[in-house]
Every structure is written in C-alpha cells, then in structure tokens.
Tab-separated table of C-alpha atoms and ligand atoms in Angstrom:
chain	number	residue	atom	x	y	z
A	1	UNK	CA	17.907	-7.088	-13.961
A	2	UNK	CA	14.854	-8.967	-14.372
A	3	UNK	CA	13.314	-11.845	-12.686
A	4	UNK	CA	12.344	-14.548	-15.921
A	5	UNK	CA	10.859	-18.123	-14.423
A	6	UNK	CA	12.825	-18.915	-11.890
A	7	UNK	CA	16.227	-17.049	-12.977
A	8	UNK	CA	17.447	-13.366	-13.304
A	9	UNK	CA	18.701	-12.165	-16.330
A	10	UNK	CA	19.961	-8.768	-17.632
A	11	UNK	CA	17.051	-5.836	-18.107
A	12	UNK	CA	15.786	-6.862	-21.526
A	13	UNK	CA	16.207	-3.945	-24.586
A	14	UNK	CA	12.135	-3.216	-23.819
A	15	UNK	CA	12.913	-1.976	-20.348
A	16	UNK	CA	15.793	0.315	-20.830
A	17	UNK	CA	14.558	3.241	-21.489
A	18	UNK	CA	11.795	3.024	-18.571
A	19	UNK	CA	14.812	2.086	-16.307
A	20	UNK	CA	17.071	4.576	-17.437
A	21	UNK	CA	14.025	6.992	-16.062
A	22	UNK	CA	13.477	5.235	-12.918
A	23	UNK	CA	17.446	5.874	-12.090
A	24	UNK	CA	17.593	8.883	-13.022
A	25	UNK	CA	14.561	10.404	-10.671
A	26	UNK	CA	16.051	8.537	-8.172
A	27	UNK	CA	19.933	7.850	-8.419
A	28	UNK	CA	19.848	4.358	-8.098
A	29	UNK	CA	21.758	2.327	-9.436
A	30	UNK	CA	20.398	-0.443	-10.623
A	31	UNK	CA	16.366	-1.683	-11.062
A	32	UNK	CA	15.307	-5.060	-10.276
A	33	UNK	CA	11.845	-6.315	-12.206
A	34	UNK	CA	9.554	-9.091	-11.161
A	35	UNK	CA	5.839	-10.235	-11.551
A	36	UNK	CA	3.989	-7.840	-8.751
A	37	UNK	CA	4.825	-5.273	-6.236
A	38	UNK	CA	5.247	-8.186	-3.435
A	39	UNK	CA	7.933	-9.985	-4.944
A	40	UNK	CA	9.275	-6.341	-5.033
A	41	UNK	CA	9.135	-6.438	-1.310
A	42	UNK	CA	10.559	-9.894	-0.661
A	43	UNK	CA	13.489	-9.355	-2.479
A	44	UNK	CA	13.581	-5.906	-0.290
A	45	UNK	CA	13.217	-7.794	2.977
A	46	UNK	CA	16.122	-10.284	2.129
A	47	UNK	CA	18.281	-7.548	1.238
A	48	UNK	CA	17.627	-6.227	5.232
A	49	UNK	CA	18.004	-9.136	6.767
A	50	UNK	CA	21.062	-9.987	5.273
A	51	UNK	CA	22.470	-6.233	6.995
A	52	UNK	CA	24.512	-5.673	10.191
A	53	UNK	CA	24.754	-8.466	12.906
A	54	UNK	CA	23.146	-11.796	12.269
A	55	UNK	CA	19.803	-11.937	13.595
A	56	UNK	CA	17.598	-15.387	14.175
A	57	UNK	CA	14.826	-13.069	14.237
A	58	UNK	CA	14.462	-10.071	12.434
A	59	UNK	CA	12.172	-7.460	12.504
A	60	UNK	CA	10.653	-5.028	10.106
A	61	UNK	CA	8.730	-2.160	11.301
A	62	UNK	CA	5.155	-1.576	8.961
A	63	UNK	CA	2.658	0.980	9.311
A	64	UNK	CA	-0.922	-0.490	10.598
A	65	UNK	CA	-2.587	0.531	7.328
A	66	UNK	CA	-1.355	-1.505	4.601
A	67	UNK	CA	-1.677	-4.019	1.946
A	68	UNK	CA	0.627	-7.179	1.270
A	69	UNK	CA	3.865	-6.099	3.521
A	70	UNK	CA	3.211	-8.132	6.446
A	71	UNK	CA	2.104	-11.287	4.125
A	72	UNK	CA	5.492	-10.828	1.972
A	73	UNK	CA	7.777	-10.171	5.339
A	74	UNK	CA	6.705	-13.337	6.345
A	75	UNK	CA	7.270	-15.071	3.060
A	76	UNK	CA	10.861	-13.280	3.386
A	77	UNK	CA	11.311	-15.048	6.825
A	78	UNK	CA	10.896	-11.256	8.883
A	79	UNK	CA	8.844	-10.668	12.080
A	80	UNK	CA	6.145	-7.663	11.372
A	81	UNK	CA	5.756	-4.848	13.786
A	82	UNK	CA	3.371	-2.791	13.115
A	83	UNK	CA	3.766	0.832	14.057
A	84	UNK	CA	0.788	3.346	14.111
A	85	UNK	CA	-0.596	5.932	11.314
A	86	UNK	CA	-1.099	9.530	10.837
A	87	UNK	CA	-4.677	9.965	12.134
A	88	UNK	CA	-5.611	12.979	9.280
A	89	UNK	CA	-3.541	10.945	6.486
A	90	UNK	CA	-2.802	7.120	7.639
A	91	UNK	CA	0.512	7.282	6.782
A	92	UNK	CA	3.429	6.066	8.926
A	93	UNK	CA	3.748	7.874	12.353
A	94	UNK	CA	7.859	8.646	13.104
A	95	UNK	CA	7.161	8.305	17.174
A	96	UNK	CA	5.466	5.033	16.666
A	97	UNK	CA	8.231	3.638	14.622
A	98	UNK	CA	10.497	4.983	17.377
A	99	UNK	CA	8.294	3.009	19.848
A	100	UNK	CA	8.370	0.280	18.259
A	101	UNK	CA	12.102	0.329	17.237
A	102	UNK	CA	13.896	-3.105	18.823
A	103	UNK	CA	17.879	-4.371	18.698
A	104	UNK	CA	16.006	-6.596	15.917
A	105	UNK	CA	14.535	-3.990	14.030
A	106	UNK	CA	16.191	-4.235	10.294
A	107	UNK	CA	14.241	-2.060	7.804
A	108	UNK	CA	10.854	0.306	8.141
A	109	UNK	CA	8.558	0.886	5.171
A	110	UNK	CA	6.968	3.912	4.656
A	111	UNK	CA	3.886	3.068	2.467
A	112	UNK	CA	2.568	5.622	0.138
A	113	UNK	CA	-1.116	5.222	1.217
A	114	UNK	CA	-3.700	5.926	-1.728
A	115	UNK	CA	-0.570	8.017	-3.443
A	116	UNK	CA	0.113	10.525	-0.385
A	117	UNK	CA	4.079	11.236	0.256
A	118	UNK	CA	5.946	12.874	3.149
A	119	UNK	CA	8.745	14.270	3.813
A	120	UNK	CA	10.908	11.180	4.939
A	121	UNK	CA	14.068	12.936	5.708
A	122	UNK	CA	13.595	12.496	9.070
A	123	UNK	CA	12.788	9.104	9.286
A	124	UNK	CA	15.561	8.009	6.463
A	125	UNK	CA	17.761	9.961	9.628
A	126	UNK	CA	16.460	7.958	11.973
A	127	UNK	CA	17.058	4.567	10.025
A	128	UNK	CA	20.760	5.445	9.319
A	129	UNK	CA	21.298	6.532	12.796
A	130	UNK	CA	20.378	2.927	14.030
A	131	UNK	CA	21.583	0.911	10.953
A	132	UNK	CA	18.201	0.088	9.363
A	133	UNK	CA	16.870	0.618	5.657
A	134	UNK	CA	14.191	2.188	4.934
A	135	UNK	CA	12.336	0.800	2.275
A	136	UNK	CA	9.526	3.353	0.566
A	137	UNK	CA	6.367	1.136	-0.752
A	138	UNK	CA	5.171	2.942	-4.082
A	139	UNK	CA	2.913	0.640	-5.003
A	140	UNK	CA	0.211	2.851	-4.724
A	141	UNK	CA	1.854	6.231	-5.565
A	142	UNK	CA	3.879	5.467	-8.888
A	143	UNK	CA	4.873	8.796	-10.520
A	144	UNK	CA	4.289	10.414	-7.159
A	145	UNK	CA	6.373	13.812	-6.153
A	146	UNK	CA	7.631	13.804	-2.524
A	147	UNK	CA	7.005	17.586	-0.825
A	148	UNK	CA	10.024	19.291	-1.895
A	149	UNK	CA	9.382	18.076	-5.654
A	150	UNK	CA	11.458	15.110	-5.886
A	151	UNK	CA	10.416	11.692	-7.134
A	152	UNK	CA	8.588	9.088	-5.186
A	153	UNK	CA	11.725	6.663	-4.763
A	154	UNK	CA	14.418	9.343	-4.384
A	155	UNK	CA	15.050	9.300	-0.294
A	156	UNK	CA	14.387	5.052	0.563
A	157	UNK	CA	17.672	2.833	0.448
A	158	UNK	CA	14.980	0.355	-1.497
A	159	UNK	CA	11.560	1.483	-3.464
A	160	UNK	CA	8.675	-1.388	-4.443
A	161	UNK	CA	6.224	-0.793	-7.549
A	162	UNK	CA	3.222	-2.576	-8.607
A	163	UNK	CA	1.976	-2.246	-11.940
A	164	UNK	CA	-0.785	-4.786	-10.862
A	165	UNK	CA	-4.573	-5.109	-11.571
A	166	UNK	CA	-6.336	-1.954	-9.730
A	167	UNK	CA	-2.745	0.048	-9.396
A	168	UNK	CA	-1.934	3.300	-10.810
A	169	UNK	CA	-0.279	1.555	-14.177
A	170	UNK	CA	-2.083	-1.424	-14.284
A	171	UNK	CA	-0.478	-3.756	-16.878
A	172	UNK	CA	1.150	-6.035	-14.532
A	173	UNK	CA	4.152	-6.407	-12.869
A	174	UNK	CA	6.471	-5.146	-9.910
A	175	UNK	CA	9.987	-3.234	-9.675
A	176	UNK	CA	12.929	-3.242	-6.860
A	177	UNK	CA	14.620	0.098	-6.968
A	178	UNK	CA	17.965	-0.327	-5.656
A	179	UNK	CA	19.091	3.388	-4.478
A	180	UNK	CA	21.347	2.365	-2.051
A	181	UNK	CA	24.694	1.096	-3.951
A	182	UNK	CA	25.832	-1.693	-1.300
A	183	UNK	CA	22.339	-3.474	-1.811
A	184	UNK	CA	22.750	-2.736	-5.411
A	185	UNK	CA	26.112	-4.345	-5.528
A	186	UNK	CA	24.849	-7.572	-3.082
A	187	UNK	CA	21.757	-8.154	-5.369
A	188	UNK	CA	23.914	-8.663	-8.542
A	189	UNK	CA	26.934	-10.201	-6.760
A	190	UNK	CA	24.284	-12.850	-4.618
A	191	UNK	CA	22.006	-13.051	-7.947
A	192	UNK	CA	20.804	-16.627	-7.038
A	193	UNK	CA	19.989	-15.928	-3.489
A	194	UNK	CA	17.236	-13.660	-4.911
A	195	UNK	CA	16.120	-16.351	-7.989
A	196	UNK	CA	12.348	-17.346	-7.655
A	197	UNK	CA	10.539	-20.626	-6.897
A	198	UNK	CA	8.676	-21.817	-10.483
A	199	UNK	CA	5.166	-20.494	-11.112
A	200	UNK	CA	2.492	-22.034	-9.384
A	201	UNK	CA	-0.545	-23.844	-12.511
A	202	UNK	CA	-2.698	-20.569	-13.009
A	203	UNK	CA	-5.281	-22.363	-11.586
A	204	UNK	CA	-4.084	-23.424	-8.739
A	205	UNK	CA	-3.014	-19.911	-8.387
A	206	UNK	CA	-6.965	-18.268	-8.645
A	207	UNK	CA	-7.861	-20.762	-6.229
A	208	UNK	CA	-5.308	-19.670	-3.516
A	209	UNK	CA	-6.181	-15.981	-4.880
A	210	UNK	CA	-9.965	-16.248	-3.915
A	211	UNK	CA	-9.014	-18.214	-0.479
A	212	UNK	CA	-6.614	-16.025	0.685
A	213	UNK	CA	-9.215	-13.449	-0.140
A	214	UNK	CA	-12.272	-14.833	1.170
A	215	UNK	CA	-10.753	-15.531	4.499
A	216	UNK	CA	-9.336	-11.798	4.896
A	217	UNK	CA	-12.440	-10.274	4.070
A	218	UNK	CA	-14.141	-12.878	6.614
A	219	UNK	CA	-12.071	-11.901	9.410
A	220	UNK	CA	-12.508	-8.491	9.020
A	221	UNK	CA	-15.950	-8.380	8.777
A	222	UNK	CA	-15.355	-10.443	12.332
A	223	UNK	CA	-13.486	-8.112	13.624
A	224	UNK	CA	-14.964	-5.071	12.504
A	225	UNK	CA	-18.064	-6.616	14.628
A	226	UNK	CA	-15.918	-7.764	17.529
A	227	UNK	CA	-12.775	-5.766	17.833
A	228	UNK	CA	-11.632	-8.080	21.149
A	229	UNK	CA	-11.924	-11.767	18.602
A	230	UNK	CA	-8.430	-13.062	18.348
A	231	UNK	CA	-7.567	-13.889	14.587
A	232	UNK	CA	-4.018	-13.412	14.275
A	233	UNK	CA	-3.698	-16.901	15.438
A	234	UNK	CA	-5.169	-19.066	12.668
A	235	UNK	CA	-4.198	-16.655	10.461
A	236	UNK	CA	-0.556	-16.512	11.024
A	237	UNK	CA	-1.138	-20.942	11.009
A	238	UNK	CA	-2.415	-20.141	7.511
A	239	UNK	CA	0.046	-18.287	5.866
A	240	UNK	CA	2.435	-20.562	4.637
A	241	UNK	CA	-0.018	-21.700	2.324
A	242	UNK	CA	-0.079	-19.148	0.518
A	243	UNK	CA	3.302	-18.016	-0.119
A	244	UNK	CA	3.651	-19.063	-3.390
A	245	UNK	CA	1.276	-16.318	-3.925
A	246	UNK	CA	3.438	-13.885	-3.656
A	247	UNK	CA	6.417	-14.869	-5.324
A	248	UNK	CA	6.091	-13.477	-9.321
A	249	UNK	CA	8.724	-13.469	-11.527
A	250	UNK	CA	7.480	-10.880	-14.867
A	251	UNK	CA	6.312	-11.975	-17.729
A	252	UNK	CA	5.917	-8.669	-19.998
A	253	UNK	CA	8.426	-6.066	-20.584
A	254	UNK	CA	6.437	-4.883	-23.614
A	255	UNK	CA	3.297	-3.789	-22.241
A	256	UNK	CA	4.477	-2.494	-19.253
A	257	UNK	CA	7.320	-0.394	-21.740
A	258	UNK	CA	3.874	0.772	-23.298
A	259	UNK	CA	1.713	2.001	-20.343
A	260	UNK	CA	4.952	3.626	-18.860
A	261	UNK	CA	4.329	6.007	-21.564
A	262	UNK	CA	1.262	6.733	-21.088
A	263	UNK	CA	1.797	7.583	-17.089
A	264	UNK	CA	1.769	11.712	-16.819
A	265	UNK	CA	-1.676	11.302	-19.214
A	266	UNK	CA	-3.087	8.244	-16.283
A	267	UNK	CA	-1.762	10.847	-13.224
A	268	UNK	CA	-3.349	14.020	-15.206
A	269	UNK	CA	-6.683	12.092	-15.347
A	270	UNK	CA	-7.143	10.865	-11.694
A	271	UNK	CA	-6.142	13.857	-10.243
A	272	UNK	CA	-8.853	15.795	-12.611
A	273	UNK	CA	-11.631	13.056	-10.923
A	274	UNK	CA	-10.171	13.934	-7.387
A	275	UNK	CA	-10.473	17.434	-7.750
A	276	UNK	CA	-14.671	16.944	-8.822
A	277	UNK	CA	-14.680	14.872	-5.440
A	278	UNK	CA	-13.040	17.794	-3.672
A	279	UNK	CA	-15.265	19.807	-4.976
A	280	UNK	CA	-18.149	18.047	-4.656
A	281	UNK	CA	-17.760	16.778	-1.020
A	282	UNK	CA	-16.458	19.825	0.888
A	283	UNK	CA	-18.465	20.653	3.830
A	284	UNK	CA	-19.805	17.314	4.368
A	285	UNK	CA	-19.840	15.051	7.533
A	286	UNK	CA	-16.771	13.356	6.739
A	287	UNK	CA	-12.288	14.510	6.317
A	288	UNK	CA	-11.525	14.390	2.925
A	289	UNK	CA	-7.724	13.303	2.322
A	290	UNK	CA	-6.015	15.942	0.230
A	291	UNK	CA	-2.716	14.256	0.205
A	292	UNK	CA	-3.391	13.637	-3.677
A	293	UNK	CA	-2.523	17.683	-4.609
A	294	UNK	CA	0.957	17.773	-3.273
A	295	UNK	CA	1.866	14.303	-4.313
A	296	UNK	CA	0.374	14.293	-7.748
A	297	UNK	CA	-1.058	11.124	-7.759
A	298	UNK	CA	-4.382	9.751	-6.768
A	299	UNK	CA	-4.734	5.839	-6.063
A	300	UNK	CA	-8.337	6.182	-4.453
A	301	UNK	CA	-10.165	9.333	-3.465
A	302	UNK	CA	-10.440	8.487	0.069
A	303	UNK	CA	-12.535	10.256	2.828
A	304	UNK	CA	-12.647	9.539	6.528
A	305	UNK	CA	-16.896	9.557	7.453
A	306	UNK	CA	-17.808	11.171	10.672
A	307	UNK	CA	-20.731	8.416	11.512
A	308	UNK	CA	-18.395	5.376	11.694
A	309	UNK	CA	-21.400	3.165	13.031
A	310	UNK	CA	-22.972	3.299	10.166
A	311	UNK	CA	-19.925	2.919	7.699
A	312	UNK	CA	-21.036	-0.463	5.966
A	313	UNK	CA	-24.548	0.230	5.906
A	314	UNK	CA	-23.569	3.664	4.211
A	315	UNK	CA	-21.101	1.996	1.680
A	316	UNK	CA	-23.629	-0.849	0.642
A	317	UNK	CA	-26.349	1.936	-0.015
A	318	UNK	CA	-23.865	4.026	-2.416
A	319	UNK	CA	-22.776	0.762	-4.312
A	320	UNK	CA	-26.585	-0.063	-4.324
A	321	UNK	CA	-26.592	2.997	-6.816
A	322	UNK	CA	-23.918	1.582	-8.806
A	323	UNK	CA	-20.568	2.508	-7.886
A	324	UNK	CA	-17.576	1.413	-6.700
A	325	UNK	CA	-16.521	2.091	-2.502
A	326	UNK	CA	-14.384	-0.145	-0.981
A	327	UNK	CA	-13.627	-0.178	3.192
A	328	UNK	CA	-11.198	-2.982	2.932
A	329	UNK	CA	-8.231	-1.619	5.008
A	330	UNK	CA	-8.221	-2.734	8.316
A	331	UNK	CA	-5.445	-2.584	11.202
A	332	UNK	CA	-3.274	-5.315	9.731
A	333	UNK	CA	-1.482	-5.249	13.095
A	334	UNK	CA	-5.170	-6.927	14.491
A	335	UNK	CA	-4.315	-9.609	11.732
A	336	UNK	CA	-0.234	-10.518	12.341
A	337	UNK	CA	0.614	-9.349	16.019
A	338	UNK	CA	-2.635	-7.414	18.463
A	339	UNK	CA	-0.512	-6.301	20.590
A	340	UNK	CA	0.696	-3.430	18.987
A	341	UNK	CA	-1.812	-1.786	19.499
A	342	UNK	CA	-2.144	1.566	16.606
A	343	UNK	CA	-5.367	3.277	17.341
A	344	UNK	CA	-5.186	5.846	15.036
A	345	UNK	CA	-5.024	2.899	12.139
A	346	UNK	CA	-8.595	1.692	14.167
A	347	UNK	CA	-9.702	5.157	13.846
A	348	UNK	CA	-9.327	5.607	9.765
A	349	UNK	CA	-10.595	1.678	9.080
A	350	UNK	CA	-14.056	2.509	10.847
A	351	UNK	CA	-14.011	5.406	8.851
A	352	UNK	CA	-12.233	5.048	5.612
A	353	UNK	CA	-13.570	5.378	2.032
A	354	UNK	CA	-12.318	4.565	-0.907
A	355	UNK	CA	-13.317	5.835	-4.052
A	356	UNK	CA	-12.241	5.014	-7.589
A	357	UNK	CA	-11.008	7.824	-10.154
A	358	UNK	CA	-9.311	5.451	-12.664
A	359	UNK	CA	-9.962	5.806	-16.287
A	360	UNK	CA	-13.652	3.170	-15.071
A	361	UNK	CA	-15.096	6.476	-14.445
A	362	UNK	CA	-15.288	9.686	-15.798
A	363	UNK	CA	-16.024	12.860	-14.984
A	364	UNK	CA	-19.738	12.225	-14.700
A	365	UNK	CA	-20.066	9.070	-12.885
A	366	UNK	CA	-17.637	11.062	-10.286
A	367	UNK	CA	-20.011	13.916	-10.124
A	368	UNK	CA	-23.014	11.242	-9.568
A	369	UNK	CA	-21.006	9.265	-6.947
A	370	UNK	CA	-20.590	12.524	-4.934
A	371	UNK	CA	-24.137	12.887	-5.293
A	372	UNK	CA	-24.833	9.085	-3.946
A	373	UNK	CA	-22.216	9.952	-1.414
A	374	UNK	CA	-24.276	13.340	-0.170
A	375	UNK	CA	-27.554	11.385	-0.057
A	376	UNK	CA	-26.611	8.761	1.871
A	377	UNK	CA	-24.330	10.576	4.225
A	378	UNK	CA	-27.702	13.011	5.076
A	379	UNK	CA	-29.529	9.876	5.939
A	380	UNK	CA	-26.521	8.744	8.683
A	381	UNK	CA	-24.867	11.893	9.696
A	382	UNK	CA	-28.648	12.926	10.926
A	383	UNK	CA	-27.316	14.040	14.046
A	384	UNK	CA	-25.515	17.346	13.141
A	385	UNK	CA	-23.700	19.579	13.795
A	386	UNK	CA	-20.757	16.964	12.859
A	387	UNK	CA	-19.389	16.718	16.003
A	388	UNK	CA	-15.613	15.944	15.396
A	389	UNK	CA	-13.808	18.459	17.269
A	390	UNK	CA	-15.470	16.730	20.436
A	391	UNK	CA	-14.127	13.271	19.843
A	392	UNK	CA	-11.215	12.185	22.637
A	393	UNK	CA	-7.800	12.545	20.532
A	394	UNK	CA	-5.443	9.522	21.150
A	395	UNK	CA	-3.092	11.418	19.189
B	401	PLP	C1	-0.815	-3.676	-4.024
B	401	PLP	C2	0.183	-3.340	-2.995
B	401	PLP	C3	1.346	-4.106	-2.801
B	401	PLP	C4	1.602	-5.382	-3.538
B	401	PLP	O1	1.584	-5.248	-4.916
B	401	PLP	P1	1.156	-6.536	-5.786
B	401	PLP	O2	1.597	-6.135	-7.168
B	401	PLP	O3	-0.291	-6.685	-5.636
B	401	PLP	O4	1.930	-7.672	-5.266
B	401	PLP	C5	2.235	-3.713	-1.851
B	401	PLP	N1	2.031	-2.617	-1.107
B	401	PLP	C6	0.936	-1.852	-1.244
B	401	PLP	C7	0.781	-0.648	-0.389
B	401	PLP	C8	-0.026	-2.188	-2.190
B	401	PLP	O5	-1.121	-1.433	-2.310
C-alpha cells in the first residue's frame, strides 16, 4: 500500500520488487509506504491503540535516547513514557521498560540507535506476555542484521524506515512493515482510518521545519546548562503546532526503487569509514560504540568522551577544523515527561559524539577527523589516567 496525497492506494509497479524484499527478510505481510519515517510511526501508534481494551489514555513506552517518537506519539494521540538506555550502547534497557510498564501501556519501541541491534527476543516475550506490540524503529539501521543474522524488522509486530535527508538511504521517504498479520489485515480492512491530512505549502512547511528546530536545539542548550529548568511544559503547549510536520504521504517510488539498489554498496562504505575510526581512536579518553560490526550498519560513528565538561567546547574546536560532530541527542524524557527519570540516557548525551561516515566523507577526511578528534581530546582529557572505572555506576 502506499500513502498518495491524502489517500492510500495499492503499492505502485516501482515498489514491488523492493517490497517483495522487505517481506521476505521479514515475513510480513504486507508494507505500508509514506513520506518519512514518522508518518511510519503514526500509523504504528494507531494500529496500538486501537489493541485490547479501550483506553482514554494510552501509553507507549520509548527509550530516553531518540529522535521523532515522542513528537509522532503525540500526533497519534499516545502518552510517551520514556524508559532508560543501555549505558555502553543507549539502546533500550528491558528492566526499565518493565518499570515503566502500566495497565495503559500499548506498544514499546525499540530504536535502532546509530544502526546498533539486539537481541529482542526477550523483550518481543515480554510484550506478548502483557498484550503490547512492539514496534522496532529502523530508521537509523536500514539493512541492519539483528545478532543471530536475521534482518532488522524480522522479530517487531510493526518496523518504521526513513529514507530521509541524513538517513542511511537518503532519497526520501518512510515504510510501515506490517509483520504481525492482524495489524496487517486492520490496516487494509480500516484503510481510511490511516488516510493523511493534505500537504502543508512547502513553505509553510520550512518555516515550521526551522521553528520546531530552533526551539529544540534552544532548550537543550538550556538544559544541558541547567539540568533542574523545567521545559517539558511549554514544549508539550507547543506541539500541536507542529503536527502537520509529521504527517507525509510519499511522493517518489522511483528514486527510492533506485537507491534500494544501491544499499549493500551504501552499508559496505560506512562500515569501511567506521572501521578507520576504530582504528584510529582506540585507546583514547573516550568508549567507542562498536555496535556497527555485528549489526552491519553504521548511521554515525559515535563515541562516548570521558571529559563530559568540556563536550561542547571539544565539539566546536573539531568542527572549527572542518568537520562534521553533532551532540544533538538529549534525554527526550527531560523534553515530554521529567519524571522519568533515565540516567543512563543523561550519562551518553553529556558524552555522546556523533560522527559522519556517509558517502560526504571519505576515507581521508575520516582519517583527518580522527586526527582533529586526538588533538582536541589531549587538550581536555589533560587529566589522565582516564579515570572511568572510578565513576559511581547507576547501572
Ligand atoms: C529520523 C528518525 C525518525 C523519523 O524519520 P523521518 O523520516 O525524519 O520522519 C524516527 N526515528 C528515528 C530513530 C530517527 O532517527
């Protein structure tokens, strides 16, 4: 199926062979295609809260690191809980979810972070046991392999894409994998339930785009100074305004049909930059996140520093000599709902790197980045010996 203005319509002839692929790593039955990865997830989110017992208010459970799932379970009419992180790895902790777990609780996403998988067998337990989906967020880890070798999408009731700007295929656009065959069969039977709102002007749409962004990025840099401000307030009084944001319905089969084929040769090539980081970096004051060389796919390179004081000032000196870093994730728990309270997700975003190994660099801008990186970090990490084994574990 495929989401075209604001109606869905059968998967057009350009798609078929990309969705025949898609079911067949996964065994789903059918593939639902849209305009970007959050659409993906609002359709997702309607699907759970349409399961079980009515509900006035649902809940989904998130992980604390993330991007877009709180925003699009609130566009989806879903309360966000935000469950803690992995401190080595920042993905989805099982005993948080458990703590968090409510009689509202209708779906848990397990998000993919920078292309890292788990094992979610015990989790997709959990969820069945209590009558929740689980819903895995690839949007970050398309073409990933989960630790026993199967496909990223093979073990979640419900799997989200993105083929947007900055994401692993990058052509635009966002897919619904429908593995489990009830939601399959209430997507196509309730087709109109899931139809889109029309497109917003494109212009009106950048302008929302940069707001939305500019007022993220200013609370964090708030609260990255003030960890006790209280943001989630105006925030959450903001959101609504954006919604139409998030809902995308897709506009090209064709070039998405084309970069699909050209996904093993895009996964080769970011995991070739990741291993010159690897390389490069070892032994430095800072965790590198190896995730990347079980799952097979590399969003960011990302490292975790060991002198989190200093983390901007460190960033803004290795973009000063011309690359990319990013430190944009941030508890989004701080953002929707402070009182759950994930400090292993505080840990990582005072710590976190990102580093870009998408085909904007190649193998010798990674090799000078490291470089930049090593530089830098000797000015901070002064102190020595790195003293992480000495830090109190909340873990
Ligand atoms: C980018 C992203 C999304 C949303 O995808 P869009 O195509 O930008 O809507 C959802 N989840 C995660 C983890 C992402 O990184």
């Amino acid at each position: 199926m495929i989401a075209v203005g604001t109606r869905i319509e059968a998967t057009p002839d350009a798609l078929a062979a990309v969705e025949a692929e898609l079911k067949e790593q996964t065994g789903a039955p059918a593939v639902a295609w849209c305009g970007r990865g959050a659409t993906a997830l609002y359709w997702a989110y309607r699907l759970a809260a349409g399961i079980g017992e009515p509900n006035p208010a649902p809940e989904v459970i998130l992980p604390a690191i993330s991007c877009t799932t709180a925003s699009a379970a609130l566009v989806a009419g879903l309360t966000p809980r935000f469950a803690d992180v992995e401190r080595s790895s920042g993905l989805l902790s099982l005993r948080s979810v458990q703590d968090r777990w409510s009689a509202r609780t209708k779906a848990v996403v397990f998000v993919h972070l920078y292309g890292q998988t788990a094992d979610l067998l015990p989790l997709a337990a959990l969820c069945r046991e209590r009558g929740a989906i689980l819903i895995e967020d690839a949007a970050q880890a398309t073409g990933a392999r989960l630790p026993g070798g199967d496909c990223v999408g093979s073990v979640g009731d419900l799997t989200v894409h993105s083929f947007s700007r900055t994401k692993i295929l990058d052509c635009g656009g966002g897919a619904l994998v429908l593995r489990a065959p009830d939601l399959a069969e209430r997507f196509q039977t309730d087709v109109s339930e899931y139809s889109l709102p029309g497109e917003v002007h494109p212009e009106t749409r950048q302008a929302l785009e940069r707001s939305r962004h500019d007022i993220y990025r200013g609370l964090l840099a708030l609260l990255r100074l003030d960890a006790g401000a209280t943001v989630s307030e105006p925030w959450l009084n903001l959101h609504g305004a954006f919604d139409p944001l998030f809902l995308r319905p897709m506009t090209n089969p064709d070039a998405l049909r084309r970069a699909w084929d050209r996904l093993p040769g895009i996964l080769e090539r970011r995991c070739r930059n990741a291993s010159i980081y690897e390389q490069k970096l070892s032994g430095g004051p800072w965790e590198l996140l190896g995730g990347w060389r079980e799952s097979g796919a590399c969003w960011r390179y990302s490292l975790l520093v060991d002198f989190p004081a200093d983390l901007v000032a460190f960033s803004e000196a290795v973009r000063g000599d011309g690359f990319h870093v990013s430190n944009l994730y941030w508890p989004e728990s701080q953002l929707f709902r402070p009182d759950d309270v994930a400090p292993n997700a505080e840990r990582l975003a005072r710590r976190i790197v990102n580093l870009w190994v998408d085909d904007t660099v190649d193998e010798s801008t990674v090799e000078a980045c490291a470089d930049s990186l090593r530089t830098h970090a000797a000015r901070f990490a002064s102190g020595g010996p790195w003293d992480r084994r000495s830090e109190p574990r909340s873990d």
